Coordinates of C-alpha atoms in Angstrom, one line a residue:
X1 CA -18.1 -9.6 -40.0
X2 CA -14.8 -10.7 -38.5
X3 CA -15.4 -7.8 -35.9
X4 CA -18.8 -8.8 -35.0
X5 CA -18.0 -11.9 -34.2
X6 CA -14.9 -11.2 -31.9
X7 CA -17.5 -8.9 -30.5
X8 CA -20.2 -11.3 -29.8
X9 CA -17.4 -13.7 -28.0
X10 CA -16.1 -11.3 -25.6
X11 CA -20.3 -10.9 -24.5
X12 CA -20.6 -14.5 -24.1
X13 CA -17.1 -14.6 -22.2
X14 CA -17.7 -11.9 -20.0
X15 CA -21.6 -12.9 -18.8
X16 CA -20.7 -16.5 -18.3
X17 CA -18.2 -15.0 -15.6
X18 CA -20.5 -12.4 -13.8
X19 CA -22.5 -15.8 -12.4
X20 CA -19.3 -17.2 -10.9
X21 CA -18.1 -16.3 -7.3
X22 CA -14.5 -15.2 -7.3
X23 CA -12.8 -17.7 -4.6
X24 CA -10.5 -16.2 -1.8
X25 CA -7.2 -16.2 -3.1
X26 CA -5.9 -17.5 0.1
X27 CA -6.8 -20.8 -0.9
X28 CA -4.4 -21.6 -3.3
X29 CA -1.6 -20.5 -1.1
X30 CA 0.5 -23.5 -0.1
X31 CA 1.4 -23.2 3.8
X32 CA 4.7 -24.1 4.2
X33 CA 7.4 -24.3 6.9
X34 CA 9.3 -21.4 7.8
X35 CA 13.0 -22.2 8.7
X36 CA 14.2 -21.4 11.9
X37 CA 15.2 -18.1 11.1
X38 CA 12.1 -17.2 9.7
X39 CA 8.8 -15.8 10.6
X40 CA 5.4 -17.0 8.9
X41 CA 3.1 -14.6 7.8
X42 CA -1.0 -15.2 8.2
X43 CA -0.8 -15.9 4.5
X44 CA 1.7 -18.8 4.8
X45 CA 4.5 -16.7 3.3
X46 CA 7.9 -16.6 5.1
X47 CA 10.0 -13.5 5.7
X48 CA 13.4 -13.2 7.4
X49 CA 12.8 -12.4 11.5
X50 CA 14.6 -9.8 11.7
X51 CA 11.7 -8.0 9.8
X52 CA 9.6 -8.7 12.3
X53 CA 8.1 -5.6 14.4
X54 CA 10.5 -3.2 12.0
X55 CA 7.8 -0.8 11.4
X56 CA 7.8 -1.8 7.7
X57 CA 4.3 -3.9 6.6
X58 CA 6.9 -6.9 4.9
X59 CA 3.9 -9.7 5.1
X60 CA 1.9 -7.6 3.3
X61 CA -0.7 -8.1 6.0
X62 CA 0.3 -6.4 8.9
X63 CA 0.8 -9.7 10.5
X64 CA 4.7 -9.3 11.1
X65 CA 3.7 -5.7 13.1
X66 CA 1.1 -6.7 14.8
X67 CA 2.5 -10.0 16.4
X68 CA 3.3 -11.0 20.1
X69 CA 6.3 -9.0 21.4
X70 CA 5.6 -5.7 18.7
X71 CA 6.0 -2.5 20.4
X72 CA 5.0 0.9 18.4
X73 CA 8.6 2.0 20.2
X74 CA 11.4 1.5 17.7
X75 CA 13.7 -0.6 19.8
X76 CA 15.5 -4.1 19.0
X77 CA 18.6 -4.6 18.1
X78 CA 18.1 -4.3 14.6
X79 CA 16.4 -1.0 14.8
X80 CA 17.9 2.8 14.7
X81 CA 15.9 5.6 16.1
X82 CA 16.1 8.7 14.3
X83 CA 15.8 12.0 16.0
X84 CA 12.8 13.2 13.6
X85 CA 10.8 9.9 15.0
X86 CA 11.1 7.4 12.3
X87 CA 12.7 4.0 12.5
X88 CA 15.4 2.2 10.6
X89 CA 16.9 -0.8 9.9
X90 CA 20.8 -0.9 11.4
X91 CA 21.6 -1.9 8.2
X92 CA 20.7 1.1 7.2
X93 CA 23.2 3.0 9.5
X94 CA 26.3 4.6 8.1
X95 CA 25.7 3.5 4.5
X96 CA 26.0 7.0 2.9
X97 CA 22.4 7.4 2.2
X98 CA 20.0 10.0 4.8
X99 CA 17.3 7.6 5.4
X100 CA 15.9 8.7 8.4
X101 CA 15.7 12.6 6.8
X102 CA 17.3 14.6 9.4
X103 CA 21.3 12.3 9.0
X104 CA 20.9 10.6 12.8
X105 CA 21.6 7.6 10.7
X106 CA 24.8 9.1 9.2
X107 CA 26.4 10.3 12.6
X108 CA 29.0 9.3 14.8
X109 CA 30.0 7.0 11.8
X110 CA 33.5 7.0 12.5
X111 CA 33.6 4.4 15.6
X112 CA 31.6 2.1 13.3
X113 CA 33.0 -1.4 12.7
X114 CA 33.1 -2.7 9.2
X115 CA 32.4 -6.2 8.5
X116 CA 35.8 -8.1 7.6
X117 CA 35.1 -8.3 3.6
X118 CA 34.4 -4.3 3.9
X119 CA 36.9 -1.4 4.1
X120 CA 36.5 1.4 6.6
X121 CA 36.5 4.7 4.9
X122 CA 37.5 7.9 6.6
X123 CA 34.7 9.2 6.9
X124 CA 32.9 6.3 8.7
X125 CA 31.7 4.6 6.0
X126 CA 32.0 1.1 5.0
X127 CA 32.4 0.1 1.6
X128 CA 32.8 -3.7 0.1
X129 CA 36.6 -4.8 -0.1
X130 CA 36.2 -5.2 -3.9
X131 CA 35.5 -1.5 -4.6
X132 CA 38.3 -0.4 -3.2
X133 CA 41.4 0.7 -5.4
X134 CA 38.8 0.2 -8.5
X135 CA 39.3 3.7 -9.9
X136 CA 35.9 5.2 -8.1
X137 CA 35.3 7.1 -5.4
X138 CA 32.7 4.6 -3.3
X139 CA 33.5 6.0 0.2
X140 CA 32.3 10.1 -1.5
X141 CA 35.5 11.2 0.3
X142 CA 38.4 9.3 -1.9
X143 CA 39.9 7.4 1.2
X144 CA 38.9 3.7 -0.7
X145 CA 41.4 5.3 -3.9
X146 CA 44.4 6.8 -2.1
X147 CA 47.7 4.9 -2.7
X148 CA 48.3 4.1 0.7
X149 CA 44.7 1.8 1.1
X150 CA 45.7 0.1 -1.8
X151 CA 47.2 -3.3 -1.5
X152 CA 50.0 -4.0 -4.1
X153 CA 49.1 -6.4 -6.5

């Protein structure tokens, strides 16, 4: 009986809904300001500006690629162009990891300049000052370990 009845609810439930139009979901978004360093998306939502025309769909919309100023070229000057074709973030650039899958990212690493708070590895890569001397190999060459990188403490 107790089965019918949970049955018989769910029915009732589920035709009272099939009458009702769903409503756009846009209009519960809130629009907001975006700071200054920010660029808003047609949906209201705010993502960093530097995203913007990176070749990567952050608005979930399109509407950061497809904006004034967007070029299909991968240019900026927060943008790496691989050999293969794709794009990157510069961020992305000598960080150990083959993201545009063919290593352009990962060459020529050794005239790269670390960020104060980092430590320059030899083999180009920069690693974050608090790894270094920690008992791990973060630069994948052992430069960040070797006694004479490591301050005395």
């Amino acid at each position: 009986m107790r089965c019918f009845i949970l049955i018989a609810l769910c029915v009732v439930l589920a035709s009272a809904k099939l009458g009702k139009e769903k409503k756009s979901r846009n209009i519960y978004k809130r629009q907001v300001a975006c700071k200054e360093n920010e660029f808003q998306c047609k949906d209201g939502s705010c993502i960093q500006d530097q995203w913007v025309c990176d070749g990567d769909n952050d608005c979930g919309d399109e509407s950061d690629e497809h904006t004034v100023g967007c070029t299909t070229a991968c240019e900026g000057e927060h943008k790496i162009a691989c050999a293969n074709g794709n794009c990157q973030p510069i961020e992305f650039m000598c960080d150990g990891d083959n993201d545009c899958g063919d290593g352009t990212d990962e060459t020529d690493c050794a005239n790269i300049m670390c960020p104060d708070n980092e430590f320059h590895c030899a083999n180009g890569l920069c690693v974050e000052d608090e790894y270094r001397c920690d008992g791990d190999n973060d630069c994948g060459d052992g430069s960040d370990e070797l006694a004479e990188n490591c301050p005395t403490k």
